[in-house]
CSV table of C-alpha atoms in Angstrom, one decimal:
chain,number,residue,atom,x,y,z
H,1017,MET,CA,0.0,0.0,0.0
H,1018,ASN,CA,2.4,2.7,-1.3
H,1019,GLY,CA,-0.2,5.2,-2.3
H,1020,GLY,CA,-1.1,6.8,-5.6
H,1021,LEU,CA,-0.3,10.3,-7.1
H,1022,ARG,CA,-2.2,11.9,-9.9
H,1023,LEU,CA,-0.8,15.1,-11.3
H,1024,ALA,CA,-2.6,18.2,-12.5
H,1025,CYS,CA,-0.7,20.4,-15.1
H,1026,ASN,CA,-3.5,22.7,-16.2
H,1027,PRO,CA,-6.3,24.6,-14.4
H,1028,ALA,CA,-9.0,22.3,-15.6
H,1029,ARG,CA,-7.2,19.2,-14.3
H,1030,LEU,CA,-6.6,20.9,-11.0
H,1031,ILE,CA,-10.3,21.5,-10.6
H,1032,GLU,CA,-10.9,17.9,-11.5
H,1033,ILE,CA,-8.6,16.4,-8.8
H,1034,LYS,CA,-10.1,18.8,-6.2
H,1035,ARG,CA,-13.6,17.5,-7.1
H,1036,GLN,CA,-12.3,13.9,-7.0
H,1037,ALA,CA,-10.9,14.5,-3.5
H,1038,THR,CA,-14.2,16.0,-2.3
H,1039,THR,CA,-16.1,13.0,-3.7
H,1040,ALA,CA,-13.6,10.6,-2.1
H,1041,ARG,CA,-13.9,12.2,1.3
H,1042,SER,CA,-17.7,12.1,1.1
H,1043,PHE,CA,-17.3,8.3,1.0
H,1044,GLY,CA,-14.9,8.2,3.9
H,1045,LEU,CA,-11.9,7.7,1.6
H,1046,GLU,CA,-8.7,9.6,2.6
H,1047,MET,CA,-7.5,11.7,-0.3
H,1048,HIS,CA,-5.3,14.8,-0.2
H,1049,VAL,CA,-4.7,17.7,-2.7
H,1050,LEU,CA,-1.0,18.5,-2.6
H,1051,THR,CA,1.2,21.4,-3.8
H,1052,PRO,CA,3.8,20.6,-6.5
H,1053,GLN,CA,6.6,20.5,-3.9
H,1054,GLU,CA,4.6,18.2,-1.6
H,1055,ALA,CA,4.1,15.9,-4.6
H,1056,ARG,CA,7.8,15.9,-5.3
H,1057,ASP,CA,8.6,15.1,-1.7
H,1058,LEU,CA,6.7,11.9,-2.3
H,1059,TRP,CA,8.2,11.3,-5.7
H,1060,PRO,CA,11.7,12.8,-5.7
H,1061,LEU,CA,12.6,11.7,-9.2
H,1062,MET,CA,10.1,13.9,-11.1
H,1063,ASP,CA,10.4,17.4,-12.4
H,1064,VAL,CA,7.4,19.5,-11.2
H,1065,SER,CA,8.1,22.7,-13.1
H,1066,ASP,CA,4.8,22.5,-15.0
H,1067,VAL,CA,2.8,20.9,-12.2
H,1068,LEU,CA,0.0,22.9,-10.5
H,1069,GLY,CA,-1.0,20.3,-7.9
H,1070,ALA,CA,-1.6,16.7,-7.3
H,1071,ALA,CA,-4.0,14.3,-5.7
H,1072,PHE,CA,-2.7,11.7,-3.3
H,1073,LEU,CA,-4.5,8.6,-2.2
H,1074,PRO,CA,-2.6,6.9,0.6
H,1075,SER,CA,-4.5,3.7,0.5
H,1076,ASP,CA,-3.7,3.0,-3.2
H,1077,GLY,CA,-1.4,0.2,-3.8
H,1078,GLN,CA,0.3,-2.3,-6.1
H,1079,ALA,CA,-0.5,-5.9,-6.7
H,1080,ASN,CA,0.7,-8.7,-9.0
H,1081,PRO,CA,-2.2,-9.8,-11.3
H,1082,SER,CA,-0.8,-13.4,-11.4
H,1083,ASP,CA,-0.7,-13.6,-7.6
H,1084,ILE,CA,-4.3,-12.2,-7.4
H,1085,GLY,CA,-5.5,-14.8,-10.0
H,1086,ARG,CA,-3.9,-17.7,-8.1
H,1087,ALA,CA,-5.3,-16.5,-4.8
H,1088,LEU,CA,-8.8,-16.2,-6.2
H,1089,ALA,CA,-8.5,-19.6,-7.8
H,1090,LYS,CA,-7.4,-21.2,-4.6
H,1091,GLY,CA,-10.2,-19.6,-2.7
H,1092,ALA,CA,-12.7,-20.9,-5.3
H,1093,LYS,CA,-11.3,-24.4,-5.2
H,1094,ASP,CA,-11.5,-24.4,-1.4
H,1095,ASN,CA,-15.2,-23.7,-1.7
H,1096,GLY,CA,-15.9,-26.5,-4.2
H,1097,VAL,CA,-15.4,-24.8,-7.6
H,1098,GLN,CA,-13.7,-27.0,-10.3
H,1099,ILE,CA,-11.3,-25.3,-12.6
H,1100,PHE,CA,-10.3,-26.9,-15.9
H,1101,GLU,CA,-7.5,-25.3,-17.9
H,1102,ASN,CA,-6.6,-25.6,-21.6
H,1103,VAL,CA,-10.1,-26.8,-22.6
H,1104,GLU,CA,-11.5,-25.3,-25.8
H,1105,VAL,CA,-15.0,-24.1,-25.9
H,1106,LYS,CA,-16.6,-25.6,-29.0
H,1107,GLY,CA,-20.2,-24.2,-28.7
H,1108,ILE,CA,-22.9,-22.8,-26.5
H,1109,ARG,CA,-26.3,-24.3,-26.6
H,1110,VAL,CA,-29.4,-22.2,-26.6
H,1111,GLN,CA,-33.0,-23.4,-26.3
H,1112,LYS,CA,-36.1,-21.2,-26.6
H,1113,GLY,CA,-34.0,-18.1,-26.1
H,1114,ARG,CA,-32.2,-19.3,-23.0
H,1115,VAL,CA,-28.7,-20.7,-22.7
H,1116,CYS,CA,-28.7,-24.3,-21.5
H,1117,GLY,CA,-25.1,-25.6,-21.8
H,1118,VAL,CA,-21.6,-25.4,-23.1
H,1119,ASP,CA,-19.9,-27.8,-25.4
H,1120,THR,CA,-16.2,-28.2,-24.9
H,1121,ALA,CA,-13.4,-30.4,-26.3
H,1122,ASN,CA,-13.7,-32.5,-23.2
H,1123,GLY,CA,-17.5,-32.9,-23.3
H,1124,SER,CA,-20.6,-31.0,-22.5
H,1125,ILE,CA,-21.7,-29.1,-19.4
H,1126,GLU,CA,-25.4,-28.4,-18.6
H,1127,SER,CA,-26.0,-25.0,-17.2
H,1128,GLU,CA,-28.8,-22.4,-17.2
H,1129,ILE,CA,-26.2,-19.6,-16.7
H,1130,VAL,CA,-23.0,-18.9,-18.6
H,1131,VAL,CA,-20.7,-16.0,-17.8
H,1132,ASN,CA,-18.4,-14.8,-20.6
H,1133,CYS,CA,-15.1,-13.7,-19.0
H,1134,ALA,CA,-13.0,-14.6,-22.0
H,1135,GLY,CA,-11.1,-11.3,-22.3
H,1136,GLN,CA,-10.2,-10.3,-25.8
H,1137,TRP,CA,-11.8,-13.6,-27.0
H,1138,SER,CA,-15.2,-12.5,-25.6
H,1139,ARG,CA,-16.5,-11.5,-29.0
H,1140,ASN,CA,-15.8,-15.0,-30.3
H,1141,VAL,CA,-17.4,-16.7,-27.3
H,1142,GLY,CA,-20.4,-14.5,-27.6
H,1143,ALA,CA,-20.8,-15.3,-31.2
H,1144,LEU,CA,-21.2,-19.0,-30.3
H,1145,ALA,CA,-24.4,-18.1,-28.5
H,1146,GLY,CA,-25.5,-15.5,-31.0
H,1147,VAL,CA,-24.6,-12.7,-28.7
H,1148,ASN,CA,-22.9,-9.4,-29.8
H,1149,VAL,CA,-19.9,-8.5,-27.6
H,1150,PRO,CA,-18.5,-5.3,-29.2
H,1151,LEU,CA,-14.8,-5.1,-28.4
H,1152,VAL,CA,-11.5,-5.0,-30.2
H,1153,SER,CA,-7.9,-5.7,-29.3
H,1154,MET,CA,-5.2,-3.0,-29.4
H,1155,GLN,CA,-1.5,-3.1,-28.7
H,1156,HIS,CA,-0.3,-1.7,-25.4
H,1157,GLN,CA,3.4,-1.1,-24.6
H,1158,TYR,CA,5.4,-0.3,-21.5
H,1159,LEU,CA,9.0,-0.5,-20.6
H,1160,ILE,CA,10.8,-1.9,-17.5
H,1161,THR,CA,14.1,-0.3,-16.5
H,1162,GLU,CA,17.1,-1.5,-14.6
H,1163,ALA,CA,17.5,-0.3,-11.0
H,1164,ILE,CA,17.5,3.5,-10.6
H,1165,ASP,CA,19.0,5.4,-7.7
H,1166,GLY,CA,16.2,6.9,-5.6
H,1167,VAL,CA,13.6,4.3,-6.6
H,1168,THR,CA,12.4,2.6,-3.4
H,1169,SER,CA,9.8,-0.1,-2.9
H,1170,ASP,CA,7.4,2.4,-1.2
H,1171,LEU,CA,7.4,4.8,-4.2
H,1172,PRO,CA,3.8,5.8,-5.0
H,1173,THR,CA,2.2,4.9,-8.3
H,1174,LEU,CA,2.4,8.0,-10.4
H,1175,ARG,CA,-0.2,8.9,-13.1
H,1176,ASP,CA,0.4,11.9,-15.4
H,1177,PRO,CA,-2.7,12.1,-17.6
H,1178,ASP,CA,-1.7,15.4,-19.3
H,1179,ARG,CA,1.4,13.5,-20.6
H,1180,LEU,CA,-0.5,10.3,-21.1
H,1181,THR,CA,1.9,8.3,-18.9
H,1182,TYR,CA,2.0,6.3,-15.8
H,1183,TYR,CA,4.9,5.0,-13.6
H,1184,LYS,CA,5.3,2.4,-10.8
H,1185,GLU,CA,8.2,0.8,-9.0
H,1186,GLU,CA,9.4,-2.6,-10.2
H,1187,VAL,CA,12.4,-4.3,-8.3
H,1188,GLY,CA,14.2,-1.1,-7.8
H,1189,GLY,CA,13.5,0.2,-11.3
H,1190,LEU,CA,10.4,1.7,-13.0
H,1191,VAL,CA,7.6,0.5,-15.1
H,1192,MET,CA,6.6,3.3,-17.5
H,1193,GLY,CA,3.8,3.1,-20.0
H,1194,GLY,CA,1.3,5.3,-21.7
H,1195,TYR,CA,-1.7,5.7,-24.0
H,1196,GLU,CA,-1.0,6.9,-27.5
H,1197,PRO,CA,-3.6,9.0,-29.3
H,1198,ASN,CA,-3.0,6.8,-32.3
H,1199,PRO,CA,-3.1,3.2,-31.0
H,1200,ILE,CA,-2.4,0.2,-33.2
H,1201,GLY,CA,-5.0,-2.5,-33.5
H,1202,TRP,CA,-4.3,-6.2,-33.4
H,1203,ALA,CA,-5.9,-9.4,-34.6
H,1204,GLU,CA,-8.4,-7.4,-36.6
H,1205,ASP,CA,-8.9,-10.4,-39.0
H,1206,GLY,CA,-8.9,-13.0,-36.2
H,1207,PHE,CA,-6.6,-14.4,-33.5
H,1208,PRO,CA,-3.6,-16.6,-34.4
H,1209,GLU,CA,-4.3,-20.2,-33.5
H,1210,ASN,CA,-3.4,-21.2,-30.0
H,1211,PHE,CA,-2.4,-17.6,-29.1
H,1212,ALA,CA,-2.0,-17.5,-25.3
H,1213,PHE,CA,0.4,-16.0,-22.8
H,1214,THR,CA,2.4,-14.5,-25.7
H,1215,LEU,CA,3.8,-11.0,-26.2
H,1216,LEU,CA,3.8,-9.1,-29.5
H,1217,ASP,CA,6.9,-7.6,-31.1
H,1218,SER,CA,8.2,-4.3,-29.6
H,1219,ASN,CA,7.6,-1.2,-31.6
H,1220,TRP,CA,10.1,1.5,-30.5
H,1221,ASP,CA,9.1,3.8,-33.3
H,1222,HIS,CA,5.5,4.0,-32.0
H,1223,PHE,CA,6.5,4.1,-28.4
H,1224,GLU,CA,8.9,7.1,-29.0
H,1225,GLN,CA,6.0,9.6,-28.7
H,1226,ILE,CA,5.3,8.3,-25.1
H,1227,LEU,CA,8.9,8.2,-24.2
H,1228,SER,CA,9.4,11.8,-25.4
H,1229,LEU,CA,6.6,12.9,-23.0
H,1230,ALA,CA,8.0,10.9,-20.1
H,1231,LEU,CA,11.7,12.1,-20.2
H,1232,PRO,CA,10.9,15.7,-19.2
H,1233,ARG,CA,8.9,14.4,-16.2
H,1234,VAL,CA,11.4,11.8,-15.1
H,1235,PRO,CA,14.9,12.9,-16.3
H,1236,ALA,CA,16.5,9.8,-14.7
H,1237,LEU,CA,14.9,7.7,-17.5
H,1238,GLU,CA,17.4,9.2,-20.0
H,1239,ASN,CA,20.3,7.4,-18.5
H,1240,ALA,CA,18.5,4.4,-17.1
H,1241,GLY,CA,19.2,0.9,-18.5
H,1242,ILE,CA,16.2,-0.6,-20.2
H,1243,LYS,CA,15.4,-4.3,-19.4
H,1244,THR,CA,12.7,-4.6,-22.0
H,1245,LEU,CA,9.8,-3.0,-23.9
H,1246,LEU,CA,6.8,-5.2,-23.5
H,1247,ASN,CA,4.0,-5.2,-26.0
H,1248,GLY,CA,0.8,-7.1,-25.3
H,1249,PRO,CA,-2.8,-6.9,-26.7
H,1250,GLU,CA,-5.6,-5.6,-24.5
H,1251,ALA,CA,-9.4,-5.7,-25.3
H,1252,LEU,CA,-11.2,-2.4,-25.4
H,1253,HIS,CA,-14.7,-1.1,-25.9
H,1254,PRO,CA,-15.6,2.5,-26.7
H,1255,THR,CA,-17.5,3.1,-23.4
H,1256,GLY,CA,-15.6,0.9,-20.9
H,1257,THR,CA,-17.1,-2.1,-19.3
H,1258,ILE,CA,-19.3,-4.7,-20.9
H,1259,LEU,CA,-21.3,-6.1,-18.0
H,1260,GLY,CA,-24.6,-7.8,-17.7
H,1261,GLU,CA,-27.1,-10.2,-19.2
H,1262,SER,CA,-27.2,-10.2,-23.0
H,1263,PRO,CA,-30.4,-8.9,-24.7
H,1264,GLU,CA,-30.3,-11.7,-27.2
H,1265,VAL,CA,-30.0,-14.8,-24.9
H,1266,ASP,CA,-31.4,-15.1,-21.4
H,1267,GLY,CA,-28.9,-16.5,-18.9
H,1268,PHE,CA,-25.8,-15.5,-20.9
H,1269,LEU,CA,-23.9,-12.9,-18.9
H,1270,SER,CA,-20.9,-10.8,-19.9
H,1271,GLY,CA,-18.4,-10.2,-17.2
H,1272,ARG,CA,-15.8,-8.4,-19.3
H,1273,VAL,CA,-14.0,-5.4,-17.7
H,1274,CYS,CA,-12.2,-3.5,-20.4
H,1275,PHE,CA,-10.8,-0.1,-20.0
H,1276,ARG,CA,-8.5,2.4,-21.7
H,1277,ASN,CA,-6.4,2.2,-18.6
H,1278,CYS,CA,-5.0,-1.2,-17.5
H,1279,ILE,CA,-4.9,-0.1,-13.9
H,1280,SER,CA,-8.6,0.7,-14.0
H,1281,GLY,CA,-9.5,-2.9,-14.8
H,1282,ARG,CA,-8.1,-4.1,-11.5
H,1283,ARG,CA,-9.5,-1.1,-9.7
H,1284,ARG,CA,-13.0,-1.9,-10.9
H,1285,ALA,CA,-12.7,-5.6,-10.5
H,1286,GLY,CA,-14.0,-5.5,-6.9
H,1287,THR,CA,-17.2,-3.8,-8.1
H,1288,CYS,CA,-17.8,-5.8,-11.3
H,1289,GLY,CA,-16.4,-9.2,-10.3
H,1290,ASN,CA,-17.8,-12.2,-8.4
H,1291,GLY,CA,-19.0,-11.4,-4.9
H,1292,SER,CA,-19.7,-7.8,-5.8
H,1293,ARG,CA,-22.9,-5.8,-5.8
H,1294,ALA,CA,-23.0,-6.1,-9.6
H,1295,ALA,CA,-22.2,-9.8,-10.2
H,1296,ASN,CA,-24.2,-11.4,-7.4
H,1297,PRO,CA,-27.6,-10.0,-8.5
H,1298,LEU,CA,-26.7,-10.9,-12.1
H,1299,MET,CA,-26.1,-14.5,-11.1
H,1300,THR,CA,-29.1,-14.6,-8.8
H,1301,PHE,CA,-31.7,-12.6,-10.6
H,1302,GLY,CA,-30.3,-12.3,-14.1
H,1303,ARG,CA,-30.1,-8.5,-13.8
H,1304,SER,CA,-27.8,-6.1,-12.0
H,1305,THR,CA,-29.3,-3.9,-9.3
H,1306,SER,CA,-26.4,-1.5,-9.2
H,1307,GLY,CA,-27.9,0.9,-11.7
H,1308,ASP,CA,-24.6,1.3,-13.5
H,1309,LEU,CA,-26.2,1.8,-16.9
H,1310,GLU,CA,-23.1,2.7,-18.9
H,1311,ASN,CA,-21.5,-0.7,-18.1
H,1312,ARG,CA,-24.5,-2.8,-19.3
H,1313,ILE,CA,-24.1,-4.8,-22.5
H,1314,ARG,CA,-27.8,-4.2,-23.1
H,1315,ILE,CA,-27.2,-0.6,-24.3
H,1316,SER,CA,-24.9,-1.7,-27.1
H,1317,VAL,CA,-26.3,-1.5,-30.6
H,1318,GLY,CA,-25.7,-3.8,-33.5
H,1319,TYR,CA,-23.3,-1.7,-35.5
H,1320,GLU,CA,-20.8,-1.7,-32.6
H,1321,ASN,CA,-20.1,-5.4,-33.1
H,1322,GLU,CA,-18.8,-4.8,-36.7
H,1323,PRO,CA,-15.0,-5.0,-36.2
H,1324,THR,CA,-14.3,-1.9,-38.4
H,1325,ARG,CA,-16.9,0.3,-36.7
H,1326,CYS,CA,-15.9,-0.9,-33.2
H,1327,THR,CA,-12.2,-0.1,-34.0
H,1328,GLU,CA,-13.2,3.4,-35.3
H,1329,ASN,CA,-15.1,4.1,-32.1
H,1330,THR,CA,-12.5,2.7,-29.7
H,1331,THR,CA,-9.4,4.3,-31.3
H,1332,PRO,CA,-10.3,7.9,-30.4
H,1333,SER,CA,-11.7,6.9,-27.0
H,1334,ARG,CA,-8.4,5.2,-26.0
H,1335,GLY,CA,-6.6,8.5,-26.6
H,1336,GLN,CA,-8.9,10.4,-24.3
H,1337,MET,CA,-6.8,9.6,-21.2
H,1338,LYS,CA,-5.5,13.2,-21.3
H,1339,ASN,CA,-9.1,14.7,-21.2
H,1340,THR,CA,-10.6,15.8,-17.9
H,1341,ALA,CA,-13.8,14.2,-16.5
H,1342,ARG,CA,-15.7,17.1,-18.2
H,1343,ALA,CA,-14.6,15.8,-21.6
H,1344,THR,CA,-16.9,13.7,-23.9
H,1345,VAL,CA,-16.0,11.3,-26.6
H,1346,SER,CA,-16.2,13.2,-29.9
H,1347,ALA,CA,-18.4,12.1,-32.7
H,1348,VAL,CA,-17.2,9.4,-35.1
H,1349,SER,CA,-18.4,10.4,-38.5
H,1350,ASN,CA,-20.5,8.6,-41.1
H,1351,ILE,CA,-22.0,5.9,-38.8
H,1352,ARG,CA,-25.5,7.1,-37.9
H,1353,CYS,CA,-26.0,10.6,-39.2
H,1354,GLY,CA,-29.0,12.9,-38.7
H,1355,LYS,CA,-30.0,15.6,-41.2
H,1356,SER,CA,-28.8,18.6,-39.2
H,1357,ARG,CA,-26.5,21.3,-40.7
H,1358,PRO,CA,-22.8,21.2,-39.7
H,1359,GLY,CA,-22.2,22.1,-36.1
H,1360,LEU,CA,-20.6,20.7,-32.9
H,1361,PHE,CA,-21.4,17.1,-32.3
H,1362,TRP,CA,-21.0,14.6,-29.5
H,1363,TRP,CA,-20.9,10.9,-29.9
H,1364,LYS,CA,-24.1,9.1,-28.8
H,1365,LEU,CA,-24.1,5.4,-29.5
H,1366,GLY,CA,-22.9,6.1,-33.0
H,1367,TRP,CA,-25.2,9.0,-33.7
H,1368,GLU,CA,-23.7,12.4,-34.3
H,1369,ASP,CA,-25.7,14.3,-31.7
H,1370,ARG,CA,-25.5,18.0,-32.3
H,1371,ILE,CA,-25.0,20.2,-29.2
H,1372,GLY,CA,-24.6,23.5,-31.0
H,1373,LEU,CA,-25.1,25.3,-34.3
H,1374,PRO,CA,-22.7,28.2,-35.1
H,1375,ARG,CA,-24.1,31.4,-36.3
H,1376,PRO,CA,-23.4,32.3,-40.0
H,1377,GLY,CA,-19.8,33.3,-40.4
H,1378,SER,CA,-18.6,31.8,-37.1
H,1379,ASP,CA,-17.1,28.5,-36.0
H,1380,PHE,CA,-16.4,26.9,-32.7
H,1381,GLY,CA,-15.1,23.6,-31.1
H,1382,ASP,CA,-15.8,22.1,-27.8
H,1383,GLU,CA,-13.1,23.4,-25.4
H,1384,TYR,CA,-13.1,21.3,-22.3
H,1385,SER,CA,-13.8,23.4,-19.2
H,1386,PHE,CA,-15.5,23.2,-15.8
H,1387,GLU,CA,-16.7,26.7,-16.4
H,1388,ALA,CA,-19.4,27.8,-18.9
H,1389,PRO,CA,-18.7,26.0,-22.2
H,1390,ASN,CA,-17.5,28.0,-25.1
H,1391,TRP,CA,-20.5,27.0,-27.2
H,1392,LEU,CA,-23.0,28.2,-24.7
H,1393,THR,CA,-23.8,31.5,-26.4
H,1394,HIS,CA,-24.5,29.7,-29.7
H,1395,SER,CA,-26.8,27.2,-27.8
H,1396,ALA,CA,-28.5,30.2,-26.1
H,1397,VAL,CA,-29.6,31.6,-29.5
H,1398,GLU,CA,-31.3,28.2,-30.3
H,1399,HIS,CA,-32.9,28.1,-26.8
H,1400,GLN,CA,-34.3,31.6,-27.2
H,1401,ALA,CA,-35.7,30.7,-30.7
H,1402,ALA,CA,-37.4,27.6,-29.2
H,1403,ARG,CA,-39.0,29.7,-26.4
H,1404,GLU,CA,-40.1,32.7,-28.5
H,1405,ALA,CA,-40.5,31.5,-32.1
H,1406,VAL,CA,-40.3,28.0,-33.5
H,1407,ALA,CA,-37.7,25.2,-33.4
H,1408,LEU,CA,-37.3,21.9,-35.2
H,1409,PHE,CA,-35.7,19.1,-33.0
H,1410,ASP,CA,-33.7,16.3,-34.6
H,1411,GLN,CA,-34.7,13.2,-32.8
H,1412,SER,CA,-33.0,10.7,-35.1
H,1413,SER,CA,-31.0,9.2,-32.3
H,1414,PHE,CA,-34.1,8.3,-30.3
H,1415,ALA,CA,-35.4,4.7,-30.4
H,1416,LYS,CA,-38.8,4.3,-32.0
H,1417,PHE,CA,-41.1,1.3,-32.0
H,1418,LEU,CA,-44.5,0.5,-33.6
H,1419,LEU,CA,-46.5,-2.0,-31.5
H,1420,ARG,CA,-49.5,-3.3,-33.3
H,1421,GLY,CA,-51.9,-6.2,-32.7
H,1422,PRO,CA,-55.2,-7.3,-31.0
H,1423,ASP,CA,-53.5,-7.7,-27.6
H,1424,SER,CA,-51.2,-4.7,-27.8
H,1425,VAL,CA,-53.2,-2.8,-25.1
H,1426,LYS,CA,-53.1,-5.9,-22.8
H,1427,ALA,CA,-49.3,-6.3,-23.4
H,1428,LEU,CA,-48.5,-2.6,-22.7
H,1429,ASP,CA,-50.8,-2.4,-19.6
H,1430,TRP,CA,-48.9,-5.4,-18.2
H,1431,ILE,CA,-45.4,-4.1,-18.8
H,1432,CYS,CA,-45.9,-0.4,-18.3
H,1433,ALA,CA,-46.2,1.5,-15.0
H,1434,ASN,CA,-48.8,3.9,-16.2
H,1435,ARG,CA,-52.3,3.1,-17.5
H,1436,ILE,CA,-52.2,2.7,-21.3
H,1437,ASP,CA,-55.8,2.0,-22.2
H,1438,ARG,CA,-56.7,5.6,-23.1
H,1439,PRO,CA,-58.4,7.2,-26.1
H,1440,VAL,CA,-56.7,7.2,-29.5
H,1441,GLY,CA,-54.4,10.3,-29.8
H,1442,SER,CA,-53.3,10.1,-26.1
H,1443,VAL,CA,-49.6,10.5,-25.3
H,1444,ILE,CA,-48.7,8.6,-22.1
H,1445,TYR,CA,-45.4,9.1,-20.3
H,1446,THR,CA,-44.4,5.8,-18.5
H,1447,GLN,CA,-41.7,3.3,-17.7
H,1448,LEU,CA,-41.2,-0.3,-18.8
H,1449,LEU,CA,-40.9,-2.6,-15.8
H,1450,ASN,CA,-39.1,-5.9,-15.3
H,1451,LYS,CA,-40.4,-8.9,-13.4
H,1452,ARG,CA,-39.2,-7.5,-10.1
H,1453,GLY,CA,-41.1,-4.2,-10.7
H,1454,GLY,CA,-37.9,-2.3,-11.4
H,1455,ILE,CA,-37.5,0.2,-14.2
H,1456,GLU,CA,-35.9,-0.9,-17.4
H,1457,SER,CA,-36.6,2.1,-19.7
H,1458,ASP,CA,-38.3,5.5,-19.8
H,1459,LEU,CA,-40.6,6.3,-22.7
H,1460,THR,CA,-43.7,7.9,-24.2
H,1461,VAL,CA,-46.5,5.8,-25.6
H,1462,THR,CA,-48.8,7.4,-28.2
H,1463,ARG,CA,-52.0,5.6,-29.1
H,1464,ILE,CA,-52.4,6.0,-32.9
H,1465,ASP,CA,-55.2,3.5,-33.3
H,1466,ASP,CA,-57.3,1.0,-31.3
H,1467,ASP,CA,-54.6,-1.7,-31.7
H,1468,ALA,CA,-51.5,0.4,-32.6
H,1469,PHE,CA,-49.0,2.3,-30.4
H,1470,TYR,CA,-46.0,4.5,-31.3
H,1471,LEU,CA,-43.2,4.2,-28.6
H,1472,VAL,CA,-40.3,6.6,-28.3
H,1473,THR,CA,-37.4,6.1,-25.8
H,1474,GLY,CA,-33.8,7.1,-25.3
H,1475,THR,CA,-30.9,6.0,-27.5
H,1476,GLY,CA,-29.4,3.8,-24.9
H,1477,PHE,CA,-32.6,1.8,-24.3
H,1478,ILE,CA,-33.2,0.5,-27.8
H,1479,ARG,CA,-32.2,-3.1,-27.1
H,1480,THR,CA,-33.7,-3.2,-23.6
H,1481,THR,CA,-37.0,-1.9,-24.8
H,1482,PHE,CA,-37.1,-4.2,-27.8
H,1483,THR,CA,-36.3,-7.2,-25.6
H,1484,GLY,CA,-38.9,-6.3,-23.0
H,1485,LEU,CA,-41.6,-5.7,-25.6
H,1486,THR,CA,-41.0,-8.9,-27.5
H,1487,ASP,CA,-40.8,-11.0,-24.3
H,1488,THR,CA,-44.1,-9.6,-23.0
H,1489,SER,CA,-45.8,-10.0,-26.4
H,1490,ARG,CA,-44.8,-13.6,-26.6
H,1491,LYS,CA,-46.2,-14.3,-23.1
H,1492,ILE,CA,-49.5,-12.4,-23.8
């Protein structure tokens, strides 16, 4: 438990770490905001000439993933779990929309729940069950140095997001890695046969951009001996974690934690892994009760599973490590486009979601800030027009459904929280409920005929809503 330091080298980052410290203390977690000199006292090897402040988490620490894996495996075995290594999964059996077993090279296993924790192979395993798991593999490099004077075993882990780098102690030397804004993909056409526990070739030319950012921060690296430059693939998804029950197959759960920051994967493992508030309800009830919407596989949409599209979305998001928490992932063009004029767009599940329209003769970009955004005055003009004159709203990104049939009223009255049996022309605001009475999506229902309804819900609820409607309709 050697602590963790996170540097702030611009005013926005300083505001960010101050807010993080406030949030941490509200949960009873000790976190301090330090001056540049106080940070250097904890990490004497770094240059702090451009540092404005730092956040220090004393309870942060380092752990060996292999040791953690072995310890968890031993604990599982001690409690009756059987672990079989080097067994190929040949297929996943599904009956009437629910998983019922796994076929392996050593035989079949009957099970009504299957959890897909196959890392970068999760896409392939999901495909065996007819489930989309949108992720791609990208190369990640870090170097390990020889021993460096001044590096002690209690040196805190150092994260320098404005320089895209991180550092930690390793047997008297340093591990240094980073996240390039132009990452290189891997295995885009499929994995090599029997690829496991294998590293990729080092790419010094590509790593040079990270090294050039690290040397001014830690001048001792310039004369340090380099043991090796490691290059290994990691699986990534544009929005982070893929967790939850799939919308295509009941009982098929995804337990894949994939992040732009390898440290985050282990940091979030306690929340997302077995024994956590997320995994136990998933295993027991088939649904998470944590309310962590952004981590649910059910919000993913079909185009994300196309390797080319997934790579296009993931590549820019991996380079967002330098952005503050205020930042949003920028739009990826030509995926799902509305009809709006050119303007400033955010990415919204593939849609180019416009947040501002410049006045004639002007232009602007989204400059990240915790203050009033630079596009606010342009947005205010549109807001005023909507209040005082007329406005046309582009709702292309919203999910729309037409539900029609003799039992449509009965189906909607069963699954919706509000009363749906109202006169034609009525617009009803309501929620779709799950079997426990919990809310699955928020929507408006317009009755356009005696047996026809037009439903509109949020972009992120398209798969959840479709699954709920089709399941209910089948039962009705």
